Amino acid sequence: MRVALFVTCVNDALYPATGVATVRILERLGVEVDFPAGQTCCGQPQFNTGYRQDAEPLARRLADAFRGYEHVVTPSGSCAAMVRGHYAGFGAQAAALAPRVHELTEFLVDVLGVTDVGAYFPHTVTYHPSCHGLRLLGLGDRPRRLLEAVEGLVLRELPGAEECCGFGGTFAVKNPDVSAAMGRDKIDHAVSTGAEVLCGADNSCLMHLGGVLRREDAPLRALHLAEILASTETEPLEWTESPR
Amino acid sequence: MSGTFLGMPAFPVAAKAAVGDATLRANLRHATHTIRDKRAAAVAELEDWDRLREAGKQIKDHTLRHLDRYLLKLEEAVTAAGGTVHWAADADEANRIVTALVRATGETEVVKVKSMATQEIGLNEALEAVGIAAYETDLAELIVQLGHDRPSHILVPAIHRNRGEIRDIFRAEMGEWGRPAPDGLTDTPADLAQAARLHLREKFLRAKVAVSGANFMVAETGTLVVLESEGNGRMCLTLPETLISVVGIEKTVPTWRDLEVFLQTLPRSSTAERMNPYTTMWTGTTDGDGPRDFHLVLLDNGRTDTLADEVGRQALRCIRCSACLNVCPVYERAGGHAYGSVYPGPIGAILSPQLRGTESEIDASLPFASSLCGACYEVCPVAIDIPEVLVHLRERIADQGGHRLERAAMKAAGAVLGSPRALAAAERLAASTRRLHPKRLPGASAWTDSRELPEVPAESFRAWWKRNRT
């Protein structure tokens, strides 16, 4: 099977390891991965802030980049939800992209039919289900099932897991005090689990949470689900120098 | 809408103060988490909740689509039952009507119950200006009024107060308004309730005029319906000689049978009760029973403008259950006052800017007072897609000119993101200068005041792909 990788602008510029991890997982499972270089951003920041006209050309560009691919896979529930939920209003080509876009865990579980992706990650992990994946895409227990199948991984329940972390795109900047208060509560809950890793499937939420936990010097690190699933016994995840 | 909340700072500024108030945050957290868990359990008891939710949505949408017809039908039914209907286009007109009606009775005080609409129009202040005292009789409203405060929640207006604060307010203020608090009043709920009961009972028995709102108005029969928990509503609605009900036009339902749906969904969504303790219904006047005179003031005050907006009109389905407030992580931290309106929380963030317009600073800030997490939509018993309306209203504000710097930033982002080549170049520049990036960027303080910035990687994904796979 050949799929197109929609890496998202945040992953591309700030979290390339997530994109690399996604490629590793898919290739390990026998999927051929393309990266159409014409892609940039799905337009969600513009759309959600009220600049629909600025979002439209980006949506059209993205749809054009993925023309001809039956499956488009992205390691971001939020960006997948943007395409799935709002592209119908951006012309026929964009509308046609919507049903072909899969968030990574959806693709693994629903399309490939696997929950054990052969990963090895001997650490304690707690999982934060980002709002858009949880409520707009309805990812349900797919991420949990994938994590539970990882060898060596101990999954800890995150108290108040379904509460928003406070990122919310430009909300994080327009309402910084409320956003940071929500982020600190989420980090406190994550710390209370005793886990080494706070795992999520959206790097925008993790950018906010990682920023809070580094500022608070909290004893855990934020990590994208894809990087955990990519880690194997022979090719383990390389922890970066800074512990968090 | 009312002048009560005008001059409020924009949401982020008002919220900043609330976030820093540890007592307020603890009060709000405790109250919202308790009620949200109870609500979830009460809703889970009904196997047909999803169908009830859909039915409520459809009944409201149908009514709103034919509102002109149903309002005329309502007027006809109320009039036939011996009531008088008044039409108020805005707050000033509604206040003039009610003031004239009270003056005509010769009374100088009124008791009030269940009337967010009268808070919306600032009726208490309008009555006070002509020498008429208006006494709130809902326990929480009483606490708010005695505390010279503003409501901060739709269902629990004094949610921001704890027991100790309420005891102090009762001790200090009750004597100024009527019967003083009993000596040695403690902060136990039973003691506080008894003090309020004694204080209010005196007012109920004395009052000749009552002002109420209503949860529903049945067009078919001209019946008004109030759901409440304390019995104060029934006192107000039955004891006085004159009853004046001020109700938003969107509270109409076509038939008696439609109540079947809302009498199930409203209590469970708001108080997590299977049924509320008191449901009072009245149709015009009845000889020898209840008020001699009944007036219904039908309030527009921005509602027909809201109805004209295809996306935004769904806000008028709201049955004021407050479930969205209780699950909202933003409301939980910011508190109700930050919304600068009688309707706080997610529903307030879409209702107030539509009823009042988006010209003021506070109204222009409300559609952004959300992280778009969607929890409000999930719990709404009439399926109002609040995030959809928030984004729609953000668009309206951006079209008005938006925020200058933001518009510029969107354009700049568009220029980079509009071309993969420009994006790659920007990424290369960021990567090559990463060691020079300061920890706290000027202009990014909204982020860096409380969070670290992400480190720029040595290589973008795009560059990695080019190096490894092509």
XYZ file of C-alpha atoms in Angstrom:
714
model
C 0.000 0.000 0.000
C 1.184 3.496 -0.828
C 0.115 6.455 1.304
C 0.850 10.156 1.425
C 2.182 11.609 4.649
C 0.584 14.868 5.765
C 3.192 15.960 8.238
C 1.552 19.280 9.379
C 3.380 22.595 9.597
C 4.031 22.341 13.337
C 5.626 18.912 12.967
C 7.603 19.980 9.916
C 9.152 23.074 11.451
C 9.332 22.267 15.166
C 8.845 18.532 15.712
C 10.416 16.752 12.725
C 11.041 13.676 14.904
C 7.298 13.004 14.880
C 7.273 12.932 11.087
C 10.333 10.691 10.998
C 8.720 8.382 13.570
C 5.528 8.177 11.513
C 7.549 7.199 8.445
C 9.376 4.510 10.466
C 6.152 2.993 11.814
C 4.452 2.908 8.443
C 7.469 1.527 6.588
C 7.953 -1.110 9.277
C 4.375 -2.225 8.636
C 5.081 -2.544 4.926
C 3.470 0.684 3.812
C 5.160 2.769 1.143
C 5.264 6.413 2.218
C 5.357 9.509 0.002
C 5.859 13.050 1.191
C 4.282 15.394 -1.346
C 6.462 18.478 -0.919
C 3.744 20.846 -2.113
C 1.979 20.624 1.251
C 2.283 23.388 3.825
C -0.448 24.040 6.393
C -4.075 22.918 6.619
C -5.283 26.446 7.436
C -6.666 25.614 10.858
C -5.026 28.516 12.762
C -6.460 31.004 10.279
C -9.863 29.330 10.123
C -10.318 29.022 13.877
C -9.235 32.608 14.484
C -11.850 33.921 12.064
C -9.677 34.439 8.971
C -11.529 32.053 6.716
C -10.352 33.840 3.575
C -6.730 33.266 4.552
C -7.449 29.593 5.261
C -9.033 28.893 1.891
C -5.942 29.099 -0.373
C -4.034 26.899 2.096
C -6.820 24.334 2.059
C -6.845 24.317 -1.744
C -3.052 23.970 -1.828
C -3.144 21.026 0.572
C -5.893 19.292 -1.380
C -3.880 19.784 -4.569
C -0.755 18.297 -2.981
C -2.643 15.114 -2.058
C -4.440 14.670 -5.343
C -4.373 11.058 -6.457
C -3.692 9.455 -3.083
C -6.311 7.114 -1.716
C -4.975 7.443 1.839
C -3.410 10.481 3.490
C -1.990 9.880 6.978
C -1.216 12.533 9.567
C 0.098 12.369 13.134
C -2.297 15.134 14.250
C -5.907 14.661 15.294
C -6.449 18.372 15.214
C -5.316 18.888 11.613
C -7.197 15.763 10.509
C -10.328 17.201 12.144
C -9.852 20.503 10.327
C -9.735 18.750 6.954
C -12.536 16.348 7.793
C -14.822 18.954 9.332
C -14.337 22.087 7.264
C -12.871 21.316 3.846
C -16.304 20.727 2.333
C -16.648 24.509 2.102
C -13.432 24.997 0.129
C -14.287 23.574 -3.283
C -14.736 20.110 -4.776
C -11.089 19.029 -4.574
C -10.818 20.007 -0.907
C -14.122 18.328 -0.150
C -12.859 15.168 -1.807
C -9.745 15.160 0.388
C -11.742 15.123 3.619
C -12.736 11.436 3.763
C -9.276 10.324 2.580
C -7.423 11.895 5.516
C -6.700 9.607 8.469
C -5.198 10.475 11.797
C -2.315 8.062 12.475
C -4.044 5.896 15.112
C -7.187 5.675 12.966
C -5.089 4.560 10.024
C -3.215 1.922 12.008
C -6.285 0.467 13.720
C -9.013 0.939 11.110
C -7.223 0.726 7.767
C -4.242 -1.524 8.533
C -6.116 -3.419 11.252
C -3.194 -3.556 13.698
C -2.866 -2.579 17.340
C 0.525 -4.190 17.996
C 2.947 -2.290 15.800
C 5.982 -4.132 17.178
C 7.136 -1.296 19.428
C 9.291 -1.570 22.550
C 9.351 1.240 25.087
C 10.186 0.228 28.673
C 8.811 3.308 30.435
C 5.777 4.496 32.391
C 3.504 6.627 30.250
C 0.318 8.622 30.798
C -1.818 9.606 27.819
C -3.613 12.919 27.233
C -6.339 12.603 24.580
C -6.386 15.960 22.801
C -9.859 17.477 22.412
C -10.033 17.438 18.629
C -8.990 13.807 18.400
C -11.311 12.904 21.248
C -14.435 14.872 20.341
C -14.216 15.878 16.670
C -12.656 12.684 15.302
C -13.968 10.288 17.937
C -10.661 8.403 18.215
C -12.015 6.578 21.234
C -9.673 3.973 22.682
C -7.532 3.539 19.553
C -4.498 5.385 20.987
C -4.805 3.451 24.256
C -5.013 0.115 22.486
C -1.871 0.936 20.517
C -0.020 2.023 23.661
C -1.159 -1.007 25.658
C 0.292 -3.268 22.959
C 3.748 -1.690 23.263
C 6.156 -4.106 24.913
C 7.539 -2.899 28.225
C 5.248 0.108 28.409
C 3.292 0.719 31.604
C 0.242 2.920 31.013
C -0.942 5.089 33.892
C -4.444 6.602 34.021
C -4.391 10.412 33.694
C -6.868 12.078 36.099
C -9.201 14.463 34.266
C -7.855 13.117 30.980
C -10.724 14.477 28.885
C -10.251 18.063 30.030
C -8.678 20.460 27.577
C -4.982 21.202 28.164
C -5.526 24.876 27.398
C -3.686 25.180 24.097
C -6.548 25.913 21.713
C -4.476 27.487 18.930
C -4.443 31.267 19.203
C -6.367 30.897 22.491
C -2.987 30.185 24.122
C -1.855 33.682 23.167
C -5.134 35.604 23.319
C -6.025 34.308 26.785
C -2.590 33.437 28.167
C -3.561 33.388 31.846
C -6.474 30.984 31.529
C -4.520 28.886 29.032
C -1.513 28.588 31.349
C -3.742 27.785 34.341
C -5.323 24.937 32.362
C -1.872 23.739 31.296
C -0.546 23.758 34.854
C -3.506 21.702 36.084
C -2.918 19.176 33.301
C 0.771 18.934 34.230
C -0.111 18.513 37.932
C -2.399 15.629 37.003
C 0.306 14.072 34.827
C 2.890 14.399 37.601
C 0.476 12.778 40.069
C 0.512 9.592 37.989
C 4.248 9.187 38.563
C 4.744 8.554 34.836
C 8.022 9.404 33.110
C 6.296 10.443 29.911
C 3.227 12.545 29.113
C 2.137 11.226 25.744
C -0.206 12.899 23.271
C -1.052 12.648 19.593
C -0.970 16.353 18.740
C 2.261 18.307 18.860
C 0.488 21.648 19.223
C -0.962 20.566 22.592
C 2.396 19.006 23.488
C 4.212 22.244 22.588
C 2.052 24.058 25.148
C 2.274 21.310 27.782
C 5.991 20.782 27.202
C 6.490 24.528 27.578
C 4.636 24.516 30.892
C 6.391 21.442 32.270
C 9.823 22.781 31.403
C 8.983 26.117 33.005
C 7.660 24.353 36.113
C 10.578 21.940 36.013
C 8.127 19.047 36.295
C 9.663 15.548 36.515
C 8.380 14.159 33.238
C 8.662 14.834 29.532
C 6.143 15.364 26.764
C 6.354 12.979 23.839
C 4.299 12.323 20.732
C 2.605 8.934 20.485
C 4.278 8.277 17.124
C 7.736 8.463 18.676
C 6.782 5.813 21.227
C 5.259 3.566 18.571
C 8.363 3.965 16.391
C 10.705 2.871 19.158
C 11.862 -0.779 18.979
C 14.326 -2.939 20.860
C 16.881 -2.725 18.054
C 16.199 0.926 17.265
C 15.104 2.494 20.560
C 13.953 6.082 20.849
C 16.943 8.356 21.240
C 16.257 10.518 24.261
C 17.515 13.997 23.598
C 20.247 15.411 25.833
C 17.930 17.569 27.867
C 15.822 15.187 29.962
C 12.679 17.190 29.303
C -28.788 44.689 26.683
C -28.369 46.103 30.156
C -26.023 48.848 31.115
C -25.148 46.813 34.193
C -22.116 45.228 32.679
C -20.973 48.008 30.381
C -17.494 49.285 30.961
C -16.275 45.780 31.774
C -12.741 45.076 30.614
C -12.265 42.575 27.797
C -12.359 38.916 28.764
C -8.609 38.220 28.986
C -8.090 41.099 31.429
C -11.086 40.200 33.593
C -10.087 36.531 33.528
C -6.532 37.310 34.648
C -7.833 38.627 37.967
C -10.031 35.555 38.477
C -7.208 33.134 37.672
C -5.153 34.752 40.419
C -7.953 34.492 43.030
C -7.329 31.189 44.818
C -10.604 31.228 46.804
C -12.686 31.918 43.722
C -10.952 29.176 41.761
C -11.442 26.672 44.569
C -15.146 27.587 44.909
C -15.701 27.266 41.175
C -13.739 24.073 40.801
C -15.563 22.364 43.647
C -19.021 23.426 42.469
C -18.603 22.739 38.753
C -16.945 19.358 39.222
C -19.603 18.204 41.684
C -22.491 19.142 39.393
C -20.855 17.881 36.210
C -20.333 14.417 37.678
C -23.902 14.287 38.995
C -25.272 15.457 35.645
C -23.399 12.758 33.778
C -24.948 10.140 36.066
C -28.484 11.578 35.749
C -28.239 11.699 31.961
C -26.817 8.185 31.769
C -30.003 6.881 33.411
C -32.020 7.672 30.291
C -31.564 5.233 27.444
C -33.188 7.621 24.991
C -31.106 10.692 25.899
C -29.780 11.124 22.359
C -33.294 11.026 20.960
C -34.562 13.484 23.579
C -31.676 15.789 22.668
C -32.539 15.575 18.989
C -36.234 16.118 19.714
C -35.474 19.215 21.802
C -33.300 20.581 19.037
C -35.960 20.000 16.405
C -38.811 21.450 18.439
C -36.789 24.600 19.094
C -35.640 24.919 15.475
C -39.166 24.469 14.201
C -40.498 27.065 16.632
C -37.786 29.566 15.742
C -38.465 29.107 12.035
C -42.116 29.978 12.556
C -41.685 32.248 15.563
C -43.890 35.025 14.197
C -46.809 32.643 13.887
C -46.346 31.037 17.312
C -45.977 34.390 19.072
C -49.292 35.601 17.649
C -50.891 32.355 18.711
C -49.409 32.806 22.188
C -50.723 36.362 22.419
C -54.159 35.197 21.422
C -54.187 32.389 24.008
C -52.863 34.563 26.851
C -55.405 37.267 26.080
C -58.260 34.759 25.912
C -57.220 33.496 29.366
C -57.493 36.967 30.861
C -53.885 38.142 30.610
C -52.452 41.170 28.821
C -49.580 40.896 26.344
C -47.030 43.675 25.787
C -44.351 43.697 23.087
C -40.931 45.137 23.900
C -38.439 45.706 21.113
C -35.547 46.461 23.432
C -34.467 46.869 27.057
C -35.666 50.457 27.376
C -39.119 49.654 26.092
C -39.435 46.620 28.371
C -38.337 48.649 31.390
C -40.812 51.435 30.540
C -43.655 48.921 30.262
C -42.880 47.196 33.576
C -42.277 50.471 35.421
C -45.623 51.851 34.237
C -47.408 48.628 35.223
C -45.938 48.679 38.747
C -46.674 52.398 39.163
C -50.283 51.822 38.138
C -50.660 49.507 41.149
C -49.456 52.273 43.494
C -46.899 49.877 45.065
C -43.276 50.755 45.748
C -41.851 47.267 46.081
C -41.913 44.057 44.057
C -40.697 40.513 44.650
C -38.863 38.807 41.841
C -38.107 35.283 40.723
C -36.497 33.452 37.827
C -35.796 36.409 35.688
C -32.535 36.422 33.779
C -34.356 38.451 31.148
C -34.908 41.246 33.688
C -31.209 41.156 34.573
C -30.438 41.335 30.876
C -32.445 44.561 30.591
C -31.376 46.017 33.950
C -34.927 46.173 35.313
C -33.946 46.435 38.996
C -31.962 49.581 38.291
C -34.775 51.043 36.171
C -37.278 50.421 38.970
C -34.924 51.824 41.579
C -34.598 55.004 39.535
C -38.323 55.666 40.009
C -38.368 54.686 43.683
C -39.497 51.073 43.398
C -37.516 48.454 45.350
C -37.120 45.062 43.660
C -36.333 42.124 45.943
C -34.719 39.001 44.523
C -36.171 35.900 46.176
C -34.126 33.078 44.686
C -31.637 32.127 47.418
C -28.602 32.625 45.225
C -30.003 35.823 43.713
C -30.645 37.057 47.239
C -27.007 36.412 48.144
C -25.900 38.293 45.038
C -28.241 41.207 45.723
C -27.335 41.491 49.404
C -23.660 41.283 48.484
C -23.971 44.211 46.010
C -22.607 41.743 43.539
C -23.401 40.376 40.088
C -24.536 36.859 39.205
C -21.743 34.638 37.899
C -23.620 31.519 36.815
C -26.930 30.874 35.058
C -28.240 28.353 37.563
C -26.147 29.098 40.629
C -25.660 32.875 40.465
C -23.664 32.888 43.729
C -21.443 29.946 42.743
C -18.401 32.128 43.346
C -19.253 32.480 47.074
C -18.544 29.929 49.786
C -20.536 29.385 52.997
C -18.400 31.634 55.170
C -18.730 34.505 52.723
C -22.519 34.025 52.583
C -22.817 34.062 56.380
C -20.862 37.333 56.498
C -23.078 38.893 53.814
C -26.282 37.826 55.608
C -25.043 39.199 58.946
C -23.991 42.512 57.470
C -26.796 43.193 55.003
C -30.105 41.483 55.780
C -31.127 44.121 58.309
C -30.751 46.839 55.695
C -33.331 45.172 53.433
C -35.830 43.704 55.884
C -35.689 41.111 58.627
C -32.114 40.893 59.966
C -30.139 37.672 60.175
C -30.715 35.704 63.413
C -28.168 36.281 66.182
C -25.240 33.891 66.149
C -25.821 32.813 62.536
C -23.401 30.030 61.590
C -22.217 28.936 58.162
C -24.030 25.591 58.138
C -26.310 25.223 55.090
C -29.396 24.611 57.277
C -28.789 27.784 59.300
C -28.176 29.875 56.200
C -31.303 28.509 54.512
C -33.401 29.203 57.609
C -32.148 32.792 57.796
C -33.050 33.318 54.135
C -36.421 31.665 54.651
C -37.400 33.967 57.528
C -36.166 37.032 55.677
C -37.980 36.140 52.456
C -41.226 34.885 54.007
C -41.845 38.365 55.339
C -41.436 39.799 51.848
C -43.669 37.233 50.138
C -46.536 37.890 52.528
C -46.256 41.654 52.131
C -45.760 41.940 48.376
C -48.664 42.947 46.130
C -46.662 42.809 42.885
C -44.348 40.104 41.533
C -42.041 40.065 38.535
C -41.036 36.736 37.024
C -39.445 35.195 34.005
C -40.400 31.851 32.512
C -38.650 28.758 31.241
C -41.288 28.050 28.611
C -44.352 29.662 27.055
C -46.836 27.320 25.388
C -48.319 28.987 22.307
C -51.250 26.607 22.064
C -52.617 27.256 25.562
C -50.998 30.551 26.627
C -49.424 28.753 29.600
C -46.204 29.953 31.200
C -43.931 27.472 32.979
C -41.328 27.950 35.685
C -39.076 25.158 36.947
C -37.415 25.745 40.299
C -36.039 24.082 43.380
C -36.872 26.244 46.364
C -40.576 27.034 46.283
C -39.838 30.743 46.253
C -41.054 30.829 42.681
C -44.421 29.379 43.575
C -44.763 31.980 46.373
C -44.042 34.796 43.926
C -46.303 33.391 41.257
C -49.333 32.795 43.474
C -49.350 35.195 46.448
C -49.210 38.726 44.917
C -52.207 40.416 43.310
C -50.349 41.443 40.178
C -47.902 39.241 38.242
C -45.705 40.662 35.498
C -43.684 38.129 33.488
C -40.835 39.341 31.307
C -39.822 36.615 28.864
C -37.563 36.413 25.826
C -39.524 35.566 22.688
C -37.367 32.478 22.071
C -38.846 30.728 25.130
C -41.911 29.752 23.106
C -42.840 26.130 22.403
C -45.773 25.290 20.124
C -47.766 22.802 22.169
C -48.336 21.467 25.658
C -47.003 18.115 24.538
C -43.600 19.626 23.663
C -43.005 20.156 27.371
C -42.659 16.401 27.674
C -39.168 16.646 26.189
C -37.878 19.681 28.068
C -39.234 18.678 31.473
C -36.934 15.673 31.153
C -33.856 17.298 29.660
C -33.740 20.569 31.588
C -33.654 19.268 35.189
C -31.179 16.514 34.387
C -28.872 18.886 32.522
C -29.026 21.687 35.052
C -29.382 20.312 38.574
C -28.815 16.636 37.769
C -32.283 15.910 39.154
C -34.710 13.507 37.513
C -37.320 16.156 38.089
C -37.079 19.551 39.701
C -38.982 19.999 43.009
C -41.392 22.698 41.793
C -42.918 23.104 38.345
C -45.407 25.970 38.326
C -47.662 26.621 35.354
C -50.116 29.461 34.951
C -52.504 30.434 32.222
C -53.881 33.985 32.369
C -55.874 34.615 35.529
C -58.329 32.474 37.483
C -61.105 33.843 39.671
C -60.456 33.296 43.345
C -56.986 31.832 42.831
C -53.610 33.474 42.277
C -52.918 36.956 40.882
C -55.889 39.110 39.769
C -53.826 40.764 37.068
C -51.373 39.046 34.711
C -49.105 40.828 32.247
C -46.733 39.161 29.801
C -43.936 41.323 28.388
C -42.496 39.653 25.282
C -38.880 40.725 24.974
C -36.968 40.930 21.701
C -33.799 42.892 22.625
C -31.598 41.537 19.835
C -33.308 38.190 19.396
C -34.757 38.772 15.924
C -31.326 40.014 14.793
C -29.856 36.785 16.132
C -32.560 34.832 14.341
C -31.480 36.400 11.058
C -28.011 34.819 11.325
C -28.124 31.330 9.859
C -25.258 29.934 11.926
C -25.688 31.999 15.071
C -29.432 31.511 15.503
C -28.955 28.090 17.097
C -27.975 29.949 20.283
C -31.674 30.777 20.673
C -32.391 27.097 21.273
C -30.766 27.503 24.687
C -32.943 26.415 27.605
C -30.551 27.942 30.191
C -29.582 24.675 31.832
C -25.954 25.778 32.395
C -24.474 22.348 31.626
C -22.022 24.071 29.269
C -20.738 26.295 32.066
C -20.171 23.364 34.366
C -17.967 21.461 31.910
C -16.137 24.449 30.482
C -12.463 24.531 31.513
C -12.312 28.240 30.674
C -15.356 29.134 32.793
C -13.893 27.075 35.630
C -10.773 29.243 35.729
C -12.145 32.617 34.689
C -15.424 32.648 36.619
C -18.698 34.130 35.428
C -17.975 37.810 35.971
C -15.195 37.805 33.378
C -17.822 37.339 30.646
C -19.301 40.755 31.490
C -22.853 39.625 30.864
C -25.800 38.031 32.590
C -25.119 34.996 30.368
C -21.634 33.709 31.226
C -19.719 30.647 30.071
C -19.759 29.144 26.584
C -23.401 30.014 25.888
C -22.762 33.583 27.065
C -19.760 33.798 24.763
C -22.045 33.225 21.766
C -25.303 34.725 23.043
C -24.126 38.072 24.429
C -22.193 39.225 21.348
C -25.220 38.356 19.223
C -27.784 40.102 21.440
C -25.586 43.148 22.051
C -23.517 43.266 18.857
C -19.748 42.992 18.669
C -18.777 46.650 18.844
C -17.666 46.887 22.482
C -14.314 45.568 23.649
C -15.865 42.955 25.926
C -18.277 41.672 23.261
C -15.499 41.487 20.672
C -13.387 39.455 23.115
C -16.077 36.899 24.059
C -15.962 34.700 20.921
C -12.269 34.158 21.690
C -12.892 33.129 25.303
C -12.746 29.458 24.381
C -10.138 26.863 23.496
C -12.729 25.227 21.179
C -12.396 21.975 23.112
C -15.998 21.040 22.325
C -17.030 19.854 25.805
C -19.923 22.364 25.777
C -21.388 20.970 22.565
C -21.114 17.444 23.924
C -23.292 18.194 26.981
C -25.793 20.637 25.443
C -29.306 19.107 25.744
C -30.472 20.966 22.619
C -27.248 20.296 20.652
C -26.094 23.873 20.159
C -22.776 23.621 18.303
C -21.156 26.330 20.401
C -17.661 25.952 18.854
C -19.160 26.404 15.383
C -20.868 29.642 16.436
C -17.718 30.876 18.202
C -15.670 30.490 15.020
C -18.476 32.092 13.014
C -18.483 35.114 15.343
C -14.670 35.310 15.217
C -15.053 35.623 11.462
C -17.489 38.481 11.956
C -14.983 40.265 14.184
C -12.121 39.653 11.730
C -14.325 41.058 8.958
C -14.976 44.147 11.078
C -11.245 44.791 10.892
C -10.146 42.382 13.583
C -7.024 43.109 15.528
C -4.489 44.967 13.431
C -1.401 43.037 14.510
C -3.147 39.732 14.212
C -4.322 40.490 10.697
C -0.740 41.379 9.765
C 0.514 38.151 11.340
C -2.049 36.099 9.413
C -0.965 37.743 6.170
C 2.718 37.132 6.932
C 2.006 33.487 7.803
C 0.004 33.194 4.600
C 2.967 34.436 2.573
C 5.264 31.771 4.040
C 2.720 28.962 4.046
C 1.447 29.853 0.597
C 4.603 28.407 -0.955
C 6.543 25.271 0.048
C 9.714 26.969 -1.174
C 9.195 29.974 1.102
C 8.366 27.640 3.980
C 11.524 25.595 3.433
C 13.596 28.782 3.295
C 12.053 30.066 6.532
C 12.762 26.710 8.195
C 16.375 26.737 7.003
C 16.836 30.263 8.351
C 15.310 29.319 11.720
C 17.495 26.209 11.952
C 20.721 27.990 11.042
C 20.137 30.709 13.642
C 18.737 28.397 16.366
C 21.672 28.933 18.744
C 20.986 32.666 18.632
C 17.292 32.451 19.553
C 16.618 34.126 22.886
C 14.670 32.153 25.516
C 12.086 34.876 25.755
C 11.197 36.614 22.567
C 10.069 40.221 22.623
C 6.415 40.313 21.605
C 5.919 36.693 22.615
C 5.458 37.445 26.297
C 1.899 36.106 26.230
C 3.521 32.738 25.647
C 6.784 33.018 27.547
C 5.363 34.521 30.740
C 4.266 31.061 31.759
C 5.711 28.607 29.238
C 9.036 27.850 27.572
C 9.274 28.216 23.830
C 9.955 25.033 21.871
C 13.525 24.628 20.693
C 13.992 24.963 16.958
C 15.359 21.675 15.593
C 18.580 21.495 13.617
C 16.691 20.195 10.606
C 13.045 20.379 9.516
C 11.146 17.265 8.497
C 11.129 18.556 4.946
C 14.925 18.758 4.946
C 15.250 15.308 6.565
C 13.017 13.804 3.901
C 15.053 15.396 1.128
C 18.271 14.068 2.638
C 16.995 10.524 3.347
C 14.271 9.616 0.913
C 14.869 11.407 -2.356
